[in-house]
């Protein structure tokens, strides 16, 4: 199954209520697969091709406000169009899932894979002090598994979640074990589990208001502080990462998604040469595995941040370890994908030789 | 076992679907597999390639620089991928349209005239299955039963009446493949 198909299949199985999207390469298979499966005939899930990305994200705003599990998927230029909606969703504290199957930018760019939307995903993208929960799958299996995980986290913290994938993971096929079907929530379940949702006002409570506007500066400062406290809780509790050959590593790759797969092979190639290399793969990009990287730093001679970008995540790696270990960046861009051999050479040149 | 394969040719030759069938066959055999296409504006007439990895271990990078096997179906792909076969590896090609034949001495080179044979079988669509049959003869990594199950899985039900023809094509590929030069 392709990564994009796995997203669609997982969405149906985990009881998503609505998908609103607009086609763009390299993720068009998400909506194609949904349309093929016709889940509106089985689970009752709505699948709708909106007139634009801007319409899609605002349909999410409406659906999420009702406490429904709603999602969209797009690729870089489409995700840029959604930024206003995303900051509104974050400001209104609404859970939803946005999948970004990243392609090379800037601009309309290329349809080939890239990881150059890291800043946009992790540091904001829209205006205001907000964060998305960002998951980075490195396999088709994780494309499938992270749909449910993203919704769990999104609802737990009432916050939009993003799956930050790329054209490589979206287009490749691997074996996948799908989870069993879960029914969609009933309206009663939603009203009980999510008392904030606009499910119709009973006599027993005040109106629920979903909004991101607050004109009283003092009240809005308090709201902002509350948001920050939430992000701190997420940072403390939800970091996920995978460590491969890190125990005795002298040289560390930090890489997520497709680059992590390439680095895994690079680790094997380096180990075969007798060089003690390891890989730390962030699975959550926000929250970033800062402490986990710090815990390894003492034994390291150098870190190479490998990303299909000109160097974005490398800033967070540097923030984690400060001046204690040399940190360099390597990455091909514009849709070109680095080979494991190139990554090995980069480590040898920039870290071991440098 | 870890077999890293590139299949490259024209779009429309069935490059991607051949890779898909091989990958599905691997799944049926209980292997770990990955299938990574060069996706993009390729369509009939353009170039297309796919990297397939069959392994008994978890697969690391689905993108590679060097391959154990290159299956090459046009001249552009020959020019591009001959040099990326690992020493001691395998290069299998269809001679149709090839003007510069492979020259390396440190790899096994085999040729299967699948386009010609497909014409004889009066079904140009069996082309890629003839090539697959040739490959499986040289690298019998998956059993015929699993190949057929993989094939069933990767083509729509409405085409299942073509399974016997495809099986015949795979078998024919195994018969007509010939060695050009060894290591």
Coordinates of C-alpha atoms in Angstrom, one line a residue:
Chain A
X1 CA 0.0 0.0 0.0
X2 CA 1.2 3.5 -0.7
X3 CA 1.7 6.0 2.1
X4 CA -1.0 8.2 0.9
X5 CA -3.4 5.3 0.6
X6 CA -2.6 4.2 4.1
X7 CA -3.6 7.7 5.4
X8 CA -7.0 7.3 3.8
X9 CA -7.6 3.8 4.9
X10 CA -6.6 4.6 8.5
X11 CA -8.9 7.6 8.5
X12 CA -11.9 5.4 7.6
X13 CA -10.9 2.8 10.2
X14 CA -10.4 5.2 13.1
X15 CA -13.8 6.7 12.7
X16 CA -13.1 10.0 11.1
X17 CA -16.3 12.0 10.5
X18 CA -15.2 14.2 7.6
X19 CA -12.4 14.7 5.1
X20 CA -12.3 18.0 3.1
X21 CA -9.6 18.4 0.6
X22 CA -8.4 19.8 -2.7
X23 CA -6.1 17.7 -5.0
X24 CA -2.4 18.4 -5.3
X25 CA 0.6 16.2 -6.2
X26 CA 2.1 14.3 -4.4
X27 CA -0.8 13.5 -2.1
X28 CA -3.8 13.2 -4.5
X29 CA -4.1 9.5 -3.7
X30 CA -5.5 10.4 -0.2
X31 CA -8.7 11.7 -1.6
X32 CA -8.7 9.3 -4.5
X33 CA -8.5 6.3 -2.1
X34 CA -11.3 7.8 0.0
X35 CA -13.5 8.3 -3.0
X36 CA -12.8 4.7 -4.1
X37 CA -13.7 3.4 -0.7
X38 CA -17.0 5.4 -0.5
X39 CA -17.0 5.4 3.3
X40 CA -20.2 7.5 3.3
X41 CA -21.9 4.3 2.4
X42 CA -20.3 2.3 5.3
X43 CA -19.2 4.5 8.3
X44 CA -21.1 7.6 7.2
X45 CA -17.8 9.5 6.8
X46 CA -18.2 12.6 4.7
X47 CA -15.6 13.0 1.9
X48 CA -15.8 16.3 0.1
X49 CA -13.7 17.9 -2.6
X50 CA -13.8 21.6 -1.7
X51 CA -13.4 24.4 -4.1
X52 CA -10.0 25.3 -2.6
X53 CA -7.6 24.7 0.2
X54 CA -9.0 27.8 2.0
X55 CA -12.4 26.3 1.9
X56 CA -11.2 22.9 3.1
X57 CA -9.5 24.3 6.2
X58 CA -12.6 26.4 7.1
X59 CA -14.8 23.3 6.7
X60 CA -12.4 21.8 9.3
X61 CA -13.0 24.7 11.5
X62 CA -16.8 24.2 11.3
X63 CA -16.6 20.4 11.8
X64 CA -14.1 20.6 14.6
X65 CA -16.2 23.1 16.4
X66 CA -19.0 20.5 16.5
X67 CA -16.6 18.0 18.2
X68 CA -16.3 15.9 15.0
X69 CA -13.1 14.2 13.9
X70 CA -12.2 16.1 10.8
X71 CA -9.1 16.2 8.6
X72 CA -7.6 17.4 5.4
X73 CA -4.5 16.7 3.4
X74 CA -2.5 18.8 1.0
X75 CA 1.0 19.5 -0.1
X76 CA 3.2 22.5 0.6
X77 CA 1.6 25.3 -1.6
X78 CA -1.8 24.1 -0.5
X79 CA -0.8 24.1 3.2
X80 CA 0.5 27.7 2.8
X81 CA -3.0 28.6 1.8
X82 CA -4.4 27.0 4.9
X83 CA -2.3 28.9 7.4
X84 CA -4.9 31.5 8.3
X85 CA -7.4 28.7 9.0
X86 CA -4.8 26.8 11.1
X87 CA -4.0 29.8 13.4
X88 CA -7.8 30.3 13.9
X89 CA -8.2 26.6 14.8
X90 CA -5.3 26.9 17.2
X91 CA -6.7 30.1 18.6
X92 CA -10.1 28.5 19.1
X93 CA -8.4 25.4 20.6
X94 CA -10.0 23.0 18.1
X95 CA -8.7 19.5 17.4
X96 CA -8.2 18.4 13.8
X97 CA -5.7 16.7 11.6
X98 CA -3.9 18.3 8.7
X99 CA -1.6 16.1 6.6
X100 CA 1.2 17.8 4.7
X101 CA 2.9 15.6 2.1
X102 CA 5.7 18.0 1.5
X103 CA 7.1 18.9 -1.9
X104 CA 10.0 21.2 -2.8
X105 CA 9.6 24.9 -2.5
X106 CA 9.6 27.9 -2.4
X107 CA 6.7 28.9 -4.6
X108 CA 4.9 26.4 -6.7
X109 CA 8.2 24.6 -6.6
X110 CA 8.4 21.0 -7.7
X111 CA 6.3 17.9 -7.1
X112 CA 9.3 15.9 -5.8
X113 CA 9.9 15.2 -2.1
X114 CA 11.3 17.8 0.3
X115 CA 11.4 18.6 4.0
X116 CA 11.5 22.3 3.7
X117 CA 8.3 23.0 5.5
X118 CA 9.7 22.2 8.9
X119 CA 9.7 25.8 10.1
X120 CA 6.2 26.4 8.9
X121 CA 4.9 23.3 10.6
X122 CA 6.8 23.5 13.9
X123 CA 7.3 27.3 14.5
X124 CA 3.9 28.5 13.5
X125 CA 3.2 29.3 9.9
X126 CA 0.2 31.4 10.6
X127 CA 0.3 34.5 12.9
X128 CA 0.3 34.5 16.6
X129 CA 2.0 32.5 19.4
X130 CA 0.6 29.0 18.6
X131 CA 1.9 25.5 18.0
X132 CA 0.7 22.5 16.1
X133 CA 1.4 19.0 17.4
X134 CA 3.6 17.7 14.6
X135 CA 4.1 14.0 13.8
X136 CA 6.7 12.8 11.3
X137 CA 6.1 9.3 9.9
X138 CA 9.1 7.5 8.4
X139 CA 7.2 4.5 7.0
X140 CA 3.9 3.6 5.4
X141 CA 3.0 1.8 8.6
X142 CA 3.5 5.0 10.5
X143 CA 1.4 6.9 7.9
X144 CA -1.4 4.6 8.9
X145 CA -0.7 4.5 12.7
X146 CA -0.2 8.3 13.1
X147 CA -3.7 9.2 11.9
X148 CA -5.2 7.8 15.0
X149 CA -2.4 9.0 17.2
X150 CA -2.8 12.5 15.8
X151 CA -6.5 12.5 16.6
X152 CA -5.9 11.2 20.1
X153 CA -3.4 14.0 20.8
X154 CA -5.5 16.6 19.1
X155 CA -8.5 15.8 21.2
X156 CA -6.5 15.3 24.4
X157 CA -5.1 18.8 24.1
X158 CA -7.8 20.5 22.0
X159 CA -5.1 21.5 19.5
X160 CA -4.7 21.0 15.7
X161 CA -2.3 18.2 14.8
X162 CA -0.2 17.8 11.7
X163 CA 1.3 14.8 10.0
X164 CA 4.4 16.2 8.3
X165 CA 5.3 13.7 5.6
X166 CA 6.8 14.1 2.2
X167 CA 6.5 12.8 -1.4
X168 CA 8.7 9.9 -0.7
X169 CA 6.8 8.4 2.2
X170 CA 3.5 9.3 0.4
X171 CA 4.3 7.6 -2.9
X172 CA 6.2 4.6 -1.7
X173 CA 4.6 1.2 -1.1
X174 CA 5.4 -1.0 1.9
X175 CA 3.7 -3.6 4.0
X176 CA 1.1 -2.3 6.4
X177 CA -0.8 -3.8 9.2
X178 CA -4.1 -1.9 9.4
X179 CA -5.9 -1.4 12.7
X180 CA -9.4 -2.8 13.2
X181 CA -12.4 -0.6 12.4
X182 CA -13.6 1.7 15.1
X183 CA -17.1 3.2 14.9
X184 CA -17.5 6.9 14.6
X185 CA -18.6 8.7 17.7
X186 CA -22.3 9.2 18.1
X187 CA -23.6 12.7 18.8
X188 CA -24.3 11.6 22.4
X189 CA -20.7 10.4 22.9
X190 CA -19.4 13.7 21.5
X191 CA -21.6 15.7 23.8
X192 CA -20.4 13.7 26.8
X193 CA -16.7 13.5 25.9
X194 CA -16.3 17.1 24.6
X195 CA -18.4 19.4 26.6
X196 CA -16.9 22.4 24.8
X197 CA -18.3 21.3 21.4
X198 CA -21.3 23.0 19.8
X199 CA -23.6 20.0 19.9
X200 CA -26.8 21.9 20.6
X201 CA -27.5 23.7 23.9
X202 CA -29.3 21.7 26.6
X203 CA -31.1 23.6 29.4
X204 CA -28.5 22.4 31.8
X205 CA -25.6 24.6 30.6
X206 CA -24.6 27.9 29.1
X207 CA -24.0 28.3 25.4
X208 CA -20.7 27.0 24.0
X209 CA -18.9 29.6 22.0
X210 CA -16.1 28.7 19.6
X211 CA -14.1 31.7 18.7
X212 CA -10.5 33.0 18.5
X213 CA -11.4 36.6 19.1
X214 CA -11.0 38.4 22.4
X215 CA -10.9 42.1 22.5
X216 CA -10.0 42.6 26.2
X217 CA -6.1 42.6 26.2
X218 CA -5.9 41.3 29.8
X219 CA -8.2 38.5 29.1
X220 CA -6.4 37.7 25.9
X221 CA -3.0 37.7 27.7
X222 CA -4.4 35.2 30.2
X223 CA -5.6 33.1 27.2
X224 CA -2.2 33.2 25.6
X225 CA -0.6 32.2 28.9
X226 CA -3.0 29.3 29.1
X227 CA -2.1 28.2 25.6
X228 CA 1.6 28.4 26.5
X229 CA 1.0 26.3 29.6
X230 CA -0.7 23.7 27.4
X231 CA 2.3 23.6 25.0
X232 CA 4.6 23.1 28.0
X233 CA 2.5 20.2 29.2
X234 CA 2.7 18.7 25.6
X235 CA 6.5 19.2 25.6
X236 CA 6.8 17.4 28.9
X237 CA 4.5 14.5 28.2
X238 CA 4.3 13.7 24.5
X239 CA 7.8 13.6 23.1
X240 CA 8.4 10.6 20.9
X241 CA 11.6 9.5 19.2
X242 CA 13.4 6.4 18.0
X243 CA 17.1 5.8 18.8
X244 CA 19.0 3.5 16.5
X245 CA 22.5 2.4 17.4
X246 CA 22.8 5.3 19.9
X247 CA 24.2 3.4 22.9
X248 CA 27.8 3.5 21.9
X249 CA 27.6 6.2 19.2
X250 CA 30.3 8.7 18.7
X251 CA 28.7 10.4 15.8
X252 CA 25.0 11.0 15.6
X253 CA 22.6 11.7 12.8
X254 CA 19.4 13.5 13.7
X255 CA 16.8 13.0 10.9
X256 CA 13.1 12.6 10.6
X257 CA 10.8 11.1 8.0
X258 CA 12.3 10.0 4.7
X259 CA 15.8 11.4 5.7
X260 CA 15.7 9.1 8.7
X261 CA 15.2 6.1 6.5
X262 CA 18.2 7.2 4.4
X263 CA 20.3 7.8 7.5
X264 CA 19.5 4.3 8.8
X265 CA 21.3 2.9 5.8
X266 CA 24.1 5.4 6.3
X267 CA 24.5 4.2 9.8
X268 CA 24.8 0.6 8.5
X269 CA 27.4 1.7 5.9
X270 CA 29.4 3.6 8.6
X271 CA 29.3 0.8 11.1
X272 CA 30.6 -1.6 8.4
X273 CA 33.6 0.7 8.1
X274 CA 34.1 0.6 11.9
X275 CA 32.7 4.1 12.6
X276 CA 30.4 4.3 15.5
X277 CA 27.4 6.1 14.1
X278 CA 23.9 6.3 15.4
X279 CA 20.6 7.8 14.5
X280 CA 18.1 9.8 16.6
X281 CA 14.8 10.0 14.8
X282 CA 12.4 12.6 16.1
X283 CA 8.8 11.2 15.7
X284 CA 7.3 14.3 17.2
X285 CA 8.8 17.5 15.8
X286 CA 6.7 19.6 18.2
X287 CA 7.3 18.6 20.9
X288 CA 10.9 18.2 19.9
X289 CA 13.1 15.5 21.6
X290 CA 15.4 18.2 23.1
X291 CA 16.2 16.3 26.3
X292 CA 16.8 13.0 24.4
X293 CA 19.4 14.7 22.2
X294 CA 21.0 16.3 25.3
X295 CA 21.2 13.0 27.0
X296 CA 23.4 11.6 24.2
X297 CA 25.5 14.7 23.8
X298 CA 28.1 13.8 26.4
X299 CA 29.4 10.9 24.4
X300 CA 29.3 12.5 21.0
X301 CA 32.1 13.9 18.8
X302 CA 29.6 15.5 16.4
X303 CA 26.0 15.6 15.2
X304 CA 24.9 15.9 11.6
X305 CA 21.3 17.0 11.1
X306 CA 20.1 15.5 7.8
X307 CA 17.0 17.0 6.2
X308 CA 15.8 17.6 2.7
X309 CA 16.1 21.4 3.3
X310 CA 18.8 24.0 3.5
X311 CA 18.9 23.6 7.3
X312 CA 15.8 24.1 9.5
X313 CA 15.6 21.4 12.1
X314 CA 19.4 21.8 12.6
X315 CA 18.5 25.0 14.6
X316 CA 16.6 23.0 17.1
X317 CA 19.4 20.5 17.4
X318 CA 21.8 23.4 18.1
X319 CA 19.5 24.8 20.7
X320 CA 19.4 21.4 22.4
X321 CA 23.2 20.9 22.7
X322 CA 24.5 24.5 22.6
X323 CA 28.3 24.6 22.1
X324 CA 28.9 21.3 23.7
X325 CA 29.1 19.3 20.5
X326 CA 29.7 20.4 16.9
X327 CA 26.5 20.4 14.9
X328 CA 26.4 20.6 11.1
X329 CA 23.7 20.3 8.5
X330 CA 23.5 18.3 5.3
X331 CA 20.7 18.1 2.9
X332 CA 19.8 18.1 -0.8
X333 CA 16.9 20.3 -1.8
X334 CA 14.5 21.2 -4.6
X335 CA 13.2 17.7 -4.9
X336 CA 16.6 16.0 -5.1
X337 CA 16.9 13.2 -2.5
X338 CA 20.3 12.4 -0.9
X339 CA 21.6 8.9 -1.1
X340 CA 22.9 7.0 1.9
X341 CA 26.4 7.2 0.3
X342 CA 26.1 11.0 0.1
X343 CA 25.1 11.2 3.8
X344 CA 28.1 9.0 4.7
X345 CA 30.4 11.3 2.8
X346 CA 28.8 14.4 4.4
X347 CA 29.5 13.0 7.9
X348 CA 33.0 12.1 7.0
X349 CA 33.7 15.6 5.5
X350 CA 31.8 17.9 7.8
X351 CA 32.1 16.2 11.1
X352 CA 34.8 13.5 11.2
X353 CA 37.2 15.4 8.9
X354 CA 36.1 18.9 10.2
Chain B
X1 CA 18.7 -12.0 2.0
X2 CA 18.5 -8.4 0.8
X3 CA 18.0 -7.7 -2.9
X4 CA 18.0 -4.2 -4.1
X5 CA 16.5 -3.8 -7.6
X6 CA 16.0 -0.9 -10.0
X7 CA 13.6 -1.4 -12.9
X8 CA 13.9 1.4 -15.5
X9 CA 12.4 2.0 -18.9
X10 CA 9.7 4.0 -20.8
X11 CA 6.5 5.0 -19.2
X12 CA 3.8 2.7 -20.5
X13 CA 6.1 -0.4 -20.6
X14 CA 4.7 -1.6 -17.3
X15 CA 7.8 -0.7 -15.3
X16 CA 5.9 0.4 -12.2
X17 CA 3.4 -2.4 -12.3
X18 CA 6.2 -5.0 -12.8
X19 CA 7.8 -3.6 -9.6
X20 CA 4.5 -3.7 -7.8
X21 CA 3.9 -7.4 -8.8
X22 CA 7.4 -8.3 -7.6
X23 CA 6.9 -6.4 -4.3
X24 CA 3.5 -8.1 -3.8
X25 CA 5.1 -11.5 -4.5
X26 CA 7.7 -10.7 -1.8
X27 CA 4.9 -9.9 0.6
X28 CA 3.2 -13.2 -0.2
X29 CA 6.5 -14.9 0.5
X30 CA 6.6 -13.3 3.9
X31 CA 9.4 -10.8 3.1
X32 CA 9.9 -7.2 4.0
X33 CA 9.4 -5.1 0.8
X34 CA 9.6 -1.5 -0.4
X35 CA 8.5 0.0 -3.7
X36 CA 9.6 3.5 -4.4
X37 CA 8.7 5.0 -7.8
X38 CA 10.1 7.9 -9.6
X39 CA 6.8 9.7 -9.7
X40 CA 6.0 12.8 -11.5
X41 CA 5.2 13.9 -15.0
X42 CA 6.1 10.5 -16.5
X43 CA 3.6 9.0 -18.8
X44 CA 3.6 7.0 -22.0
X45 CA 6.9 7.9 -23.8
X46 CA 8.7 9.4 -20.8
X47 CA 11.1 7.6 -18.6
X48 CA 10.0 5.8 -15.5
X49 CA 11.8 3.8 -12.8
X50 CA 11.1 2.1 -9.6
X51 CA 13.3 0.8 -6.8
X52 CA 12.1 -2.5 -5.2
X53 CA 13.8 -3.9 -2.2
X54 CA 13.1 -7.5 -1.0
X55 CA 14.6 -8.4 2.4
X56 CA 14.3 -10.6 5.3
X57 CA 15.1 -7.7 7.6
X58 CA 13.5 -4.3 8.2
X59 CA 14.3 -2.1 5.2
X60 CA 16.2 1.1 5.9
X61 CA 16.5 3.4 2.9
X62 CA 14.0 2.9 0.1
X63 CA 16.2 5.2 -2.0
X64 CA 19.5 3.9 -3.1
X65 CA 22.5 4.8 -5.2
X66 CA 23.8 1.3 -6.0
X67 CA 21.7 -1.8 -6.8
X68 CA 22.2 -5.6 -6.7
X69 CA 20.1 -5.8 -9.9
X70 CA 19.2 -3.4 -12.7
X71 CA 16.4 -4.3 -15.1
X72 CA 16.8 -2.0 -18.0
X73 CA 14.3 -1.5 -20.8
X74 CA 15.5 1.4 -22.8
X75 CA 18.7 3.2 -23.8
X76 CA 18.3 6.2 -21.6
X77 CA 18.0 3.9 -18.6
X78 CA 21.1 1.9 -19.7
X79 CA 23.1 5.1 -19.9
X80 CA 21.9 6.1 -16.5
X81 CA 21.9 2.9 -14.4
X82 CA 24.6 0.6 -15.9
X83 CA 27.2 2.3 -13.7
X84 CA 25.1 1.9 -10.5
X85 CA 25.0 -1.9 -10.5
X86 CA 27.1 -3.2 -7.6
X87 CA 30.2 -5.1 -8.6
X88 CA 29.2 -8.8 -8.9
X89 CA 25.6 -7.7 -9.4
X90 CA 23.2 -8.4 -12.2
X91 CA 22.1 -6.4 -15.3
X92 CA 19.2 -7.7 -17.2
X93 CA 18.0 -5.9 -20.3
X94 CA 15.8 -6.1 -23.3
X95 CA 17.7 -5.6 -26.5
X96 CA 14.9 -3.8 -28.3
X97 CA 16.0 -0.3 -29.0
X98 CA 19.3 -0.7 -27.4
X99 CA 22.1 0.9 -29.5
X100 CA 24.9 0.8 -27.0
X101 CA 25.0 -2.5 -25.2
X102 CA 26.3 -2.8 -21.6
X103 CA 30.1 -2.9 -21.4
X104 CA 30.9 -3.7 -17.7
X105 CA 33.1 -6.7 -17.0
X106 CA 32.5 -6.9 -13.3
X107 CA 28.8 -7.7 -13.4
X108 CA 26.6 -10.5 -14.8
X109 CA 24.8 -9.4 -17.9
X110 CA 21.7 -11.1 -19.3
X111 CA 19.4 -10.3 -22.1
X112 CA 15.8 -11.1 -22.6
X113 CA 14.1 -10.1 -25.9
X114 CA 10.8 -9.5 -24.3
X115 CA 9.4 -7.0 -26.7
X116 CA 10.0 -9.4 -29.6
X117 CA 8.6 -12.3 -27.6
X118 CA 5.5 -10.3 -26.5
X119 CA 4.8 -9.6 -30.2
X120 CA 5.1 -13.4 -30.9
X121 CA 2.6 -14.0 -28.1
X122 CA 0.4 -11.4 -29.8
X123 CA 0.0 -9.5 -26.6
X124 CA 2.2 -6.5 -26.1
X125 CA 1.0 -6.2 -22.5
X126 CA 2.7 -9.5 -21.5
X127 CA 6.0 -7.6 -22.1
X128 CA 6.7 -6.8 -18.5
X129 CA 5.8 -10.3 -17.3
X130 CA 8.3 -11.9 -19.7
X131 CA 10.9 -9.6 -18.2
X132 CA 9.8 -10.5 -14.7
X133 CA 10.0 -14.2 -15.6
X134 CA 13.5 -13.8 -16.9
X135 CA 14.5 -12.0 -13.7
X136 CA 12.9 -14.7 -11.5
X137 CA 14.8 -17.4 -13.4
X138 CA 18.1 -15.7 -12.6
X139 CA 17.1 -14.8 -9.0
X140 CA 14.5 -17.3 -7.8
X141 CA 13.8 -15.3 -4.7
X142 CA 10.0 -15.9 -4.8
X143 CA 8.1 -19.1 -5.6
X144 CA 5.8 -19.2 -8.6
X145 CA 2.8 -19.7 -6.4
X146 CA 3.6 -16.5 -4.5
X147 CA 4.2 -14.6 -7.7
X148 CA 0.8 -15.6 -8.9
X149 CA -0.8 -14.6 -5.6
X150 CA 1.1 -11.3 -5.9
X151 CA -0.2 -10.8 -9.4
X152 CA -3.8 -11.6 -8.3
X153 CA -3.4 -9.0 -5.6
X154 CA -2.0 -6.3 -7.8
X155 CA -4.4 -6.4 -10.7
X156 CA -8.1 -5.6 -10.6
X157 CA -10.6 -8.5 -10.4
X158 CA -11.9 -7.7 -13.9
X159 CA -8.5 -8.7 -15.4
X160 CA -8.2 -12.0 -13.5
X161 CA -9.1 -14.0 -16.6
X162 CA -5.7 -12.9 -17.9
X163 CA -3.8 -14.6 -15.1
X164 CA -3.0 -17.8 -17.2
X165 CA -1.6 -15.6 -20.0
X166 CA 0.5 -13.8 -17.5
X167 CA 1.7 -17.0 -16.1
X168 CA 2.7 -18.3 -19.5
X169 CA 4.5 -15.0 -20.1
X170 CA 6.5 -15.4 -16.9
X171 CA 7.4 -18.9 -17.8
X172 CA 8.4 -17.9 -21.3
X173 CA 10.7 -15.2 -19.9
X174 CA 12.5 -17.8 -17.9
X175 CA 13.0 -19.9 -21.1
X176 CA 14.3 -17.2 -23.4
X177 CA 16.7 -15.3 -21.1
X178 CA 20.3 -15.7 -22.2
X179 CA 23.6 -14.9 -20.7
X180 CA 25.6 -12.2 -22.5
X181 CA 28.6 -12.1 -20.2
X182 CA 29.5 -13.3 -16.8
X183 CA 31.8 -11.9 -14.1

